[in-house]
JSON list of C-alpha atoms in Angstrom, two decimals:
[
{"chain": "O", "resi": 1, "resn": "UNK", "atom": "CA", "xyz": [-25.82, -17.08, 8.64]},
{"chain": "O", "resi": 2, "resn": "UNK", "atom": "CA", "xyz": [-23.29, -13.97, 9.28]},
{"chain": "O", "resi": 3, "resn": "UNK", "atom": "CA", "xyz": [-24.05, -11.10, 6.81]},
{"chain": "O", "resi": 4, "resn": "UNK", "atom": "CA", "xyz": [-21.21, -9.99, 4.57]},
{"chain": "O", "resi": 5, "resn": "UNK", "atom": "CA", "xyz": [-21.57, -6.94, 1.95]},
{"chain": "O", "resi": 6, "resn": "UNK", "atom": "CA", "xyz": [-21.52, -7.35, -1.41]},
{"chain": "O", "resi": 7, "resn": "UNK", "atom": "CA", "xyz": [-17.88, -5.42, -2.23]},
{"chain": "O", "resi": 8, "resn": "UNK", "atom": "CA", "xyz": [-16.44, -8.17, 0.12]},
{"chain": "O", "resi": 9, "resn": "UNK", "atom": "CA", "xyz": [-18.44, -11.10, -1.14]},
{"chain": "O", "resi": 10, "resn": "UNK", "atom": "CA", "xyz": [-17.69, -10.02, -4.22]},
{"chain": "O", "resi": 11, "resn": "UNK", "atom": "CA", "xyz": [-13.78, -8.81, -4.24]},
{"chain": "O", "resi": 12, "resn": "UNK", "atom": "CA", "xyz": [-11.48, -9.38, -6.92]},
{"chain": "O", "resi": 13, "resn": "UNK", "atom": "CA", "xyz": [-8.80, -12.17, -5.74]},
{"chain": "O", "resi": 14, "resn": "UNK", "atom": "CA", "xyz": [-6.35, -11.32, -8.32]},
{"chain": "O", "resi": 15, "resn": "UNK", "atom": "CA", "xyz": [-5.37, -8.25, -11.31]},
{"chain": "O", "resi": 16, "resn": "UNK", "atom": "CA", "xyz": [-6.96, -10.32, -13.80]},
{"chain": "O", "resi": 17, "resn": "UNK", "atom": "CA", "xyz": [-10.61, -10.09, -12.13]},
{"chain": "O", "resi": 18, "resn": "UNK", "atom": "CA", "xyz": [-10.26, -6.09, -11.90]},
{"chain": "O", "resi": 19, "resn": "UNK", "atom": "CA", "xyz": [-12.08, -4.47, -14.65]},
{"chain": "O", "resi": 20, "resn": "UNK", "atom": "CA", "xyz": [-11.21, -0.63, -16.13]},
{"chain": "O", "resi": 21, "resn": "UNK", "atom": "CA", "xyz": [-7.77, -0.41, -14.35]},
{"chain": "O", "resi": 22, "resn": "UNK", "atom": "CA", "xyz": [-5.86, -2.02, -17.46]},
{"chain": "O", "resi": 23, "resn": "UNK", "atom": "CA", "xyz": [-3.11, 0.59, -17.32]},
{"chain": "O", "resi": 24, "resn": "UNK", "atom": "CA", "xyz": [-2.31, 0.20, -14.01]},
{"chain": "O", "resi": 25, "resn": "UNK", "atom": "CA", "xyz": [-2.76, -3.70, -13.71]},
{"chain": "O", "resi": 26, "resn": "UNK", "atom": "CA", "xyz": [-0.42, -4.38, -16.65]},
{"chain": "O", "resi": 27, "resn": "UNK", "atom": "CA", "xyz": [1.86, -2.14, -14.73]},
{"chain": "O", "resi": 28, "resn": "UNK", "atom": "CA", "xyz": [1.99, -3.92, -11.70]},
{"chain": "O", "resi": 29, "resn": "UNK", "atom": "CA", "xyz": [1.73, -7.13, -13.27]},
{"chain": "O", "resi": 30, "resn": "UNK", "atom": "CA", "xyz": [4.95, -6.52, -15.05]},
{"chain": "O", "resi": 31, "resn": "UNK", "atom": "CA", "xyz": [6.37, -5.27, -11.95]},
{"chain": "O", "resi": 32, "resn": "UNK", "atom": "CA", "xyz": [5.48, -8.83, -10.08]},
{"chain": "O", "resi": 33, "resn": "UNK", "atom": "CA", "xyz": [7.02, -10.95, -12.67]},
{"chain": "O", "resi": 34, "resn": "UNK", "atom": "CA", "xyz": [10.46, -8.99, -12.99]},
{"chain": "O", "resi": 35, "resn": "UNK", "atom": "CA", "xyz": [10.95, -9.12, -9.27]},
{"chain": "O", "resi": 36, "resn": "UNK", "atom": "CA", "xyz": [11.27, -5.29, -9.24]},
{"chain": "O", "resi": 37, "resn": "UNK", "atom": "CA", "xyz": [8.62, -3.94, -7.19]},
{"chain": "O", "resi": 38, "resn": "UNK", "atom": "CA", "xyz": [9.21, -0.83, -5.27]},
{"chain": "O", "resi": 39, "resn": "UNK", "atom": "CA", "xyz": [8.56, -0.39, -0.87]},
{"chain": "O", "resi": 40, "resn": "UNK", "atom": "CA", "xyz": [5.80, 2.79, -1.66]},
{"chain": "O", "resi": 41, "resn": "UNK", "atom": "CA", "xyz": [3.14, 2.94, -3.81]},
{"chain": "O", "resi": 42, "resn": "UNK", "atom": "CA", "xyz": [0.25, 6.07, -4.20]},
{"chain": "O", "resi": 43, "resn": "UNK", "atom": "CA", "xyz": [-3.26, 4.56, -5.29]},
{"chain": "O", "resi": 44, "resn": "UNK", "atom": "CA", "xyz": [-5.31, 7.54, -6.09]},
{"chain": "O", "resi": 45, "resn": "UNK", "atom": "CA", "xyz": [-8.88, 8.08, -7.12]},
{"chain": "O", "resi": 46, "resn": "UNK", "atom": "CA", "xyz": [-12.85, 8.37, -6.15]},
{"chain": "O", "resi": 47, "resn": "UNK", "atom": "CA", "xyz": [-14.53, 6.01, -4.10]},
{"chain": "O", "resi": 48, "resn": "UNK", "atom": "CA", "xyz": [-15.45, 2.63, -6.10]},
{"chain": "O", "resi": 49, "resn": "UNK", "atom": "CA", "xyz": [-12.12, 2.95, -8.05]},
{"chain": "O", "resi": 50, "resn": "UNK", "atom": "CA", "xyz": [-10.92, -0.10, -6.55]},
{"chain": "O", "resi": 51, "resn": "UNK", "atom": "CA", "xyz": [-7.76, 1.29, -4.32]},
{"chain": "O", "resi": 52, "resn": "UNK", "atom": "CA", "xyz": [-8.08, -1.04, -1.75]},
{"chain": "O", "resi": 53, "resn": "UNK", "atom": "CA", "xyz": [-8.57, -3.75, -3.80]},
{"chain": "O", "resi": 54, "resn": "UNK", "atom": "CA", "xyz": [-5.59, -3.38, -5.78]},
{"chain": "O", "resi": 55, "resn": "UNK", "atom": "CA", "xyz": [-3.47, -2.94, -2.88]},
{"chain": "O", "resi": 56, "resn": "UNK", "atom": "CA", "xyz": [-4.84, -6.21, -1.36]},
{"chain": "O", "resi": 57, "resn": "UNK", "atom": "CA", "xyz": [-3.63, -8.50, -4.49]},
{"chain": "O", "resi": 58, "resn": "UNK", "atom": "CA", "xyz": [-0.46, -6.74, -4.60]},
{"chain": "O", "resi": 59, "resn": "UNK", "atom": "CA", "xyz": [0.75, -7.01, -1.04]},
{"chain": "O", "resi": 60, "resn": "UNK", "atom": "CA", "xyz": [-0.53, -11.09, -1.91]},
{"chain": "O", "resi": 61, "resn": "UNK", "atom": "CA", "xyz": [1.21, -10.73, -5.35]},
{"chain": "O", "resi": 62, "resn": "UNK", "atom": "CA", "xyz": [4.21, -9.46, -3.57]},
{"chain": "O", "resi": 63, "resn": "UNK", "atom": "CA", "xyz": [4.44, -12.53, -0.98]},
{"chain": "O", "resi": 64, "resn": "UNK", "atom": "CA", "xyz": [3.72, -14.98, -3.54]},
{"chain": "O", "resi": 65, "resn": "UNK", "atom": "CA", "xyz": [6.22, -17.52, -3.83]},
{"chain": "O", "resi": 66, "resn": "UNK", "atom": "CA", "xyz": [5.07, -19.12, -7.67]},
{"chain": "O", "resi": 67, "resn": "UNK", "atom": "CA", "xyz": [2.88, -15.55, -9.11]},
{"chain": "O", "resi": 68, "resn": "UNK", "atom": "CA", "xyz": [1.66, -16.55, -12.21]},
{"chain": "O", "resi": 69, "resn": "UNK", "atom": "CA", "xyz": [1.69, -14.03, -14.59]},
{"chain": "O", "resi": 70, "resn": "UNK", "atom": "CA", "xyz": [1.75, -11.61, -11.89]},
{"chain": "O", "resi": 71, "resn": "UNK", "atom": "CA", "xyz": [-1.07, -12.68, -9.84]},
{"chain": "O", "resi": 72, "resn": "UNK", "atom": "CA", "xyz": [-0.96, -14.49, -6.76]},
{"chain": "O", "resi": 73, "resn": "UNK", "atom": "CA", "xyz": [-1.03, -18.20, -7.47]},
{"chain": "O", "resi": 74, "resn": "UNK", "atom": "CA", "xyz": [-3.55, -18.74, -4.62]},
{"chain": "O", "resi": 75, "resn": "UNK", "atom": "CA", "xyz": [-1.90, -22.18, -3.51]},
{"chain": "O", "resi": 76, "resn": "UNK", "atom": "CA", "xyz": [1.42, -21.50, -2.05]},
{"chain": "O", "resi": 77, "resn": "UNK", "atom": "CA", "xyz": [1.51, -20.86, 1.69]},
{"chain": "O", "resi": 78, "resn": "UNK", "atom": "CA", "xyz": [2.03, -17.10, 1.62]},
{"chain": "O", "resi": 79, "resn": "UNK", "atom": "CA", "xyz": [-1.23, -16.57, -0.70]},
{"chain": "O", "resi": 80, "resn": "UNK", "atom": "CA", "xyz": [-3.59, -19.31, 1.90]},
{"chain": "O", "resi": 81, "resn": "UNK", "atom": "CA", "xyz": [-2.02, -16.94, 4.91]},
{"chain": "O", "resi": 82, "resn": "UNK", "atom": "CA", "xyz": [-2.64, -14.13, 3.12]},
{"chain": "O", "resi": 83, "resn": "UNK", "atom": "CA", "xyz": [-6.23, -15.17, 1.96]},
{"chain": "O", "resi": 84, "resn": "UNK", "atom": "CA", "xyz": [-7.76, -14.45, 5.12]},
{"chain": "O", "resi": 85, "resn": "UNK", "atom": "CA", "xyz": [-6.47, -12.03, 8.17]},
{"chain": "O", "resi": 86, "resn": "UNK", "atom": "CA", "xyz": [-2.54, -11.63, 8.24]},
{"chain": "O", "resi": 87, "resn": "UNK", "atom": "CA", "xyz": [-0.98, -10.03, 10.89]},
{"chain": "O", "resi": 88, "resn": "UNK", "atom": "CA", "xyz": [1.51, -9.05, 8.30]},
{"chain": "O", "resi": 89, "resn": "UNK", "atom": "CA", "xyz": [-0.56, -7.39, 6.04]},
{"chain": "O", "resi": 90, "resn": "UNK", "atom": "CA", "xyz": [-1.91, -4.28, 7.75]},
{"chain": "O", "resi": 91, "resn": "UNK", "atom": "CA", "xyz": [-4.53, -1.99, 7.02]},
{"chain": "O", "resi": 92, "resn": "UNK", "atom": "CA", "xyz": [-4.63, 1.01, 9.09]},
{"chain": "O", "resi": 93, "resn": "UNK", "atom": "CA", "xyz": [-7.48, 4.02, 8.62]},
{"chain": "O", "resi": 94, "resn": "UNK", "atom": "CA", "xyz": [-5.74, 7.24, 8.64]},
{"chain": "O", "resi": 95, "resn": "UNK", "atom": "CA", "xyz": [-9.10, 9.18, 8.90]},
{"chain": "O", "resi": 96, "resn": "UNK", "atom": "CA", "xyz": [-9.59, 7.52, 12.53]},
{"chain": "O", "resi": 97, "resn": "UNK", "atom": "CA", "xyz": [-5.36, 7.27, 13.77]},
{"chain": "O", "resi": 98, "resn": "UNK", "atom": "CA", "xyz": [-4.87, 11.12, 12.26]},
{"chain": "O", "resi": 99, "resn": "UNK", "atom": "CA", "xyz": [-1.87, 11.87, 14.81]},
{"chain": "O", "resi": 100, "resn": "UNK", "atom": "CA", "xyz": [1.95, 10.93, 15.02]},
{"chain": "O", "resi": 101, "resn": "UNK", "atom": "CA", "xyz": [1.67, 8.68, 17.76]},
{"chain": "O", "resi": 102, "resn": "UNK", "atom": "CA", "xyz": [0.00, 6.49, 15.26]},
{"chain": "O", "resi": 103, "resn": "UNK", "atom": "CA", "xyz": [2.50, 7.34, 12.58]},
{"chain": "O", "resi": 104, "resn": "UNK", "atom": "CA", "xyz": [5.56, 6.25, 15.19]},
{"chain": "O", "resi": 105, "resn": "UNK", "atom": "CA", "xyz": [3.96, 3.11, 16.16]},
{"chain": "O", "resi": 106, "resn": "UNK", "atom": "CA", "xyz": [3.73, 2.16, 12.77]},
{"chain": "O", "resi": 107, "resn": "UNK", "atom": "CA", "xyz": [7.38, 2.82, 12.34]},
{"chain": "O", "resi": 108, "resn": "UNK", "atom": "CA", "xyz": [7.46, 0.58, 15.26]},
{"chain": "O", "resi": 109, "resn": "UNK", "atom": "CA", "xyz": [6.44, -2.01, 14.24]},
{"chain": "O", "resi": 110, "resn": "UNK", "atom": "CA", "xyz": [7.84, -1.54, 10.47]},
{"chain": "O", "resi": 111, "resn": "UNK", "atom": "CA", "xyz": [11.01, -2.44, 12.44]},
{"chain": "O", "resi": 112, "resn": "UNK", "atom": "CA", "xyz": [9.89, -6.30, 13.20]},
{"chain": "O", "resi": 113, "resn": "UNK", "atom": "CA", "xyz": [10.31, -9.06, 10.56]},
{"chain": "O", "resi": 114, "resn": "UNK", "atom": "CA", "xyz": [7.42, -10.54, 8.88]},
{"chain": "O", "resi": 115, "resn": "UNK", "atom": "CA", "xyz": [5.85, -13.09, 10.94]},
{"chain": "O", "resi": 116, "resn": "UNK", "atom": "CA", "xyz": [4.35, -15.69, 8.13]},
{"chain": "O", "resi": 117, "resn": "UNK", "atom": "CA", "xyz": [5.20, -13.87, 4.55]},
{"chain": "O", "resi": 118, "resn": "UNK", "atom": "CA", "xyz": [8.39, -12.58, 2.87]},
{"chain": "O", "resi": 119, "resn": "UNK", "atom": "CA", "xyz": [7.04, -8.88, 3.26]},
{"chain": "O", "resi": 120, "resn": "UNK", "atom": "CA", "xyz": [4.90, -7.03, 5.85]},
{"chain": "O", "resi": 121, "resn": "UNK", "atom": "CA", "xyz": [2.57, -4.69, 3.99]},
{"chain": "O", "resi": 122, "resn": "UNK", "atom": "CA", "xyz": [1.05, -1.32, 5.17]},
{"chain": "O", "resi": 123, "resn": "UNK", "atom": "CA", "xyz": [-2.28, -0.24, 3.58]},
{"chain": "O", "resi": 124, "resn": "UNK", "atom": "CA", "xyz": [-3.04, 3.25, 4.48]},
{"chain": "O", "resi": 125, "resn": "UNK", "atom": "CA", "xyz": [-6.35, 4.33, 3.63]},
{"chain": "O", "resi": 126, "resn": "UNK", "atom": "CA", "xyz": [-7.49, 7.88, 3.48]},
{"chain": "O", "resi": 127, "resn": "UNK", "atom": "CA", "xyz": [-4.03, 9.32, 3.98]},
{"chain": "O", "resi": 128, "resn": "UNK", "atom": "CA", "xyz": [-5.55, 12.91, 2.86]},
{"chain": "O", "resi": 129, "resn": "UNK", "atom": "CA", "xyz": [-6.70, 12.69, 6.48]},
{"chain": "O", "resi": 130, "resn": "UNK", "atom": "CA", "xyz": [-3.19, 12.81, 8.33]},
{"chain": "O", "resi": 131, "resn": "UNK", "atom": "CA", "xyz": [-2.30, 15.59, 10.18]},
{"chain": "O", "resi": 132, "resn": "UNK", "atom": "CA", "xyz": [0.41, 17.77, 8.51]},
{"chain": "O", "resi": 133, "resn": "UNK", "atom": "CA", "xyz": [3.48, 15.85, 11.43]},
{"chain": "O", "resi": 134, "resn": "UNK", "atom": "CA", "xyz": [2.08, 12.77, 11.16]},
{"chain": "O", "resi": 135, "resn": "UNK", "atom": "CA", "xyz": [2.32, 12.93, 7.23]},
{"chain": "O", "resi": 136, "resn": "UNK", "atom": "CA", "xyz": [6.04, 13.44, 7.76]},
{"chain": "O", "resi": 137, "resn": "UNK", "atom": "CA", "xyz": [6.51, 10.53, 10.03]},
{"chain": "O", "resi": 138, "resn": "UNK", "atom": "CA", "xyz": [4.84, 8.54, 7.55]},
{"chain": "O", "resi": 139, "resn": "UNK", "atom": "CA", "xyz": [7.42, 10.42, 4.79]},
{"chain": "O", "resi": 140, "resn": "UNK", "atom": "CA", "xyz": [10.11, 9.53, 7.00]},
{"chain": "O", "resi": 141, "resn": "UNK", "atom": "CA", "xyz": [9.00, 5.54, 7.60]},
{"chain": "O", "resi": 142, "resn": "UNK", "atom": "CA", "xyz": [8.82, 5.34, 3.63]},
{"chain": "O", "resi": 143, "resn": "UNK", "atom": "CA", "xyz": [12.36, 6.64, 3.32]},
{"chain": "O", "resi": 144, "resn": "UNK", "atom": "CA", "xyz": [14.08, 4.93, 5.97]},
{"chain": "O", "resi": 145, "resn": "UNK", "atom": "CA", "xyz": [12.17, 1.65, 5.31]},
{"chain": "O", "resi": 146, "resn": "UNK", "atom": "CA", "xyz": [13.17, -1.81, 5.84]},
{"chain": "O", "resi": 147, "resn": "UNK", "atom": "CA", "xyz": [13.64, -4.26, 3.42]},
{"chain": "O", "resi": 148, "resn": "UNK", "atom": "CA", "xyz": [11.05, -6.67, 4.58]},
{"chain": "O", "resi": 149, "resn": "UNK", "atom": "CA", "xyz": [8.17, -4.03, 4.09]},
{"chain": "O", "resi": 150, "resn": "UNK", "atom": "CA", "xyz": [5.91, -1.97, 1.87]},
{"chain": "O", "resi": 151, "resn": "UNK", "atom": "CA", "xyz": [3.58, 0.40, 2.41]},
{"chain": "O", "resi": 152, "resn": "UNK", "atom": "CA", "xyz": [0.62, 0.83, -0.12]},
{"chain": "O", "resi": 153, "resn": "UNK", "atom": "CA", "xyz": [-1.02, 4.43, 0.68]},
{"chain": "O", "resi": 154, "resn": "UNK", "atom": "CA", "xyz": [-4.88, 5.30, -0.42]},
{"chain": "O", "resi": 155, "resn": "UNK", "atom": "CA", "xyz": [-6.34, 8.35, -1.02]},
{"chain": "O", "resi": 156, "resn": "UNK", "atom": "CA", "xyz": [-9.15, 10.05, -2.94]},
{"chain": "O", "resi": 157, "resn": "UNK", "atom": "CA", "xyz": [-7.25, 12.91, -3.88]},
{"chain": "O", "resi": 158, "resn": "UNK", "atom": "CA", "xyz": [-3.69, 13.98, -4.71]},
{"chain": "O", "resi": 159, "resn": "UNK", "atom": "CA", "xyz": [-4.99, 17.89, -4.02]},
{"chain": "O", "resi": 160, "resn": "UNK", "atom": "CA", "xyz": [-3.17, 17.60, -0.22]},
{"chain": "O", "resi": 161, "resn": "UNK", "atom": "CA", "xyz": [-0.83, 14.81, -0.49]},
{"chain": "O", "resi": 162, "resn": "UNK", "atom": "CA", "xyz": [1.22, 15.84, -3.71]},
{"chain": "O", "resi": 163, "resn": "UNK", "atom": "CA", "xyz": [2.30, 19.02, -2.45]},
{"chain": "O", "resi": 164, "resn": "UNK", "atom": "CA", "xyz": [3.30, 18.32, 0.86]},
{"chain": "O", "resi": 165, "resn": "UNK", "atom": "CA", "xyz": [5.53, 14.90, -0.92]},
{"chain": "O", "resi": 166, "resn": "UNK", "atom": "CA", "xyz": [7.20, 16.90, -3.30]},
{"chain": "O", "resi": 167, "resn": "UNK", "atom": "CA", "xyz": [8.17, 19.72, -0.58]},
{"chain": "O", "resi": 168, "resn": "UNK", "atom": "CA", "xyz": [10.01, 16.41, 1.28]},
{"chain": "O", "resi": 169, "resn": "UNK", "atom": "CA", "xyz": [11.24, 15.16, -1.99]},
{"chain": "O", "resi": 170, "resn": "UNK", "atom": "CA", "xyz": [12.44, 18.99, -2.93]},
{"chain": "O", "resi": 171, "resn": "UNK", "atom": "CA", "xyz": [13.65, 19.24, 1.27]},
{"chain": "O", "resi": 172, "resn": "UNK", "atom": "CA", "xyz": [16.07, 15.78, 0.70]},
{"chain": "O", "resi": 173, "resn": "UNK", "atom": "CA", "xyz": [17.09, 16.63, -2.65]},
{"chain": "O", "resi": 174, "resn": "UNK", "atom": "CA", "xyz": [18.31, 20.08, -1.79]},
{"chain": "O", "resi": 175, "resn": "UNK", "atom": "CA", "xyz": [20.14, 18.22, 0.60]},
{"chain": "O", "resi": 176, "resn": "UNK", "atom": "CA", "xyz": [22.17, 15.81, -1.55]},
{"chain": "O", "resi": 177, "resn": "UNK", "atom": "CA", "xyz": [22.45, 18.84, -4.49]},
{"chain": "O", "resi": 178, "resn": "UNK", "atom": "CA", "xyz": [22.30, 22.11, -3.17]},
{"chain": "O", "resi": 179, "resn": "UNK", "atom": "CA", "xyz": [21.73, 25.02, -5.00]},
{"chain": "O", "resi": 180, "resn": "UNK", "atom": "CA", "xyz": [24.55, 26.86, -6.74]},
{"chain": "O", "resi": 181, "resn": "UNK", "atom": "CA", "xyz": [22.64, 30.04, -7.00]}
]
């Protein structure tokens, strides 16, 4: 008998089995069933928050075919894939691929259709950990994404991350409305 730890054993399969993340459930929930989710999302917050997690039903939310009520039916084709390994469901550890090498083969292979779902999904974990460049190639895959991906980033604390998105989101808007000072 293999071993298997308890947070995996144990792991929500859909929104409805997450406890103390009401606010943000009924968020994405809503999003699911009006077919207007976005290609980025930012999960923030300590360890045992249940980032991962979430991101894991949503990219299976996301390529369900029949959600019901928002959460992955479980039955379709895309939630049985997606169930187990997916090769178009990534997760990638930013503590461990910290340089832009990693951060242009992901836009690499952003640039290839899904292979079994509707979506390929990127889950980034500990993107506090990317080095300054590589955290804008990542900035630059989430703006010039495809339509057949998403990328769900993780982190434990918006302390590095906020400032350095809101200097890219201040750098591109300067751009399309510059200042008349």
């Amino acid at each position: 008998m293999s071993y298997q730890a308890l947070y995996r054993k144990y792991r929500p399969r859909s929104f409805s089995d997450i406890i103390g993340q009401e606010h943000i459930i009924t968020i994405l929930k809503n999003q699911i069933m009006s077919g207007h989710v976005t290609h980025a999302y930012l999960f923030c917050g300590t360890r045992g928050t249940g980032k991962t997690t979430t991101a894991k039903i949503l990219a299976r939310a996301v390529n369900c075919e029949s959600p019901i009520n928002g959460n992955p039916c479980e039955r379709c084709p895309s939630c049985i894939a997606s169930a187990s390994d997916n090769p178009d469901i990534i997760e990638m550890d930013a503590a461990s691929n910290t340089g832009v090498d990693d951060m242009r083969a992901l836009m690499d292979k952003a640039a290839f259709l899904p292979l079994q779902l509707k979506k390929k999904v990127y889950i980034i974990d500990e993107t506090h950990m990317l080095s300054q460049s590589a955290f804008n190639s990542l900035l630059k895959t989430l703006e010039s994404h495809p339509s057949t991906s998403c990328s769900y980033s993780l982190r434990r604390s918006l302390k590095r991350c906020l400032p350095r998105f809101f200097q890219g989101v201040r750098d591109s808007i300067s751009g399309v409305y510059p200042s008349t000072t």
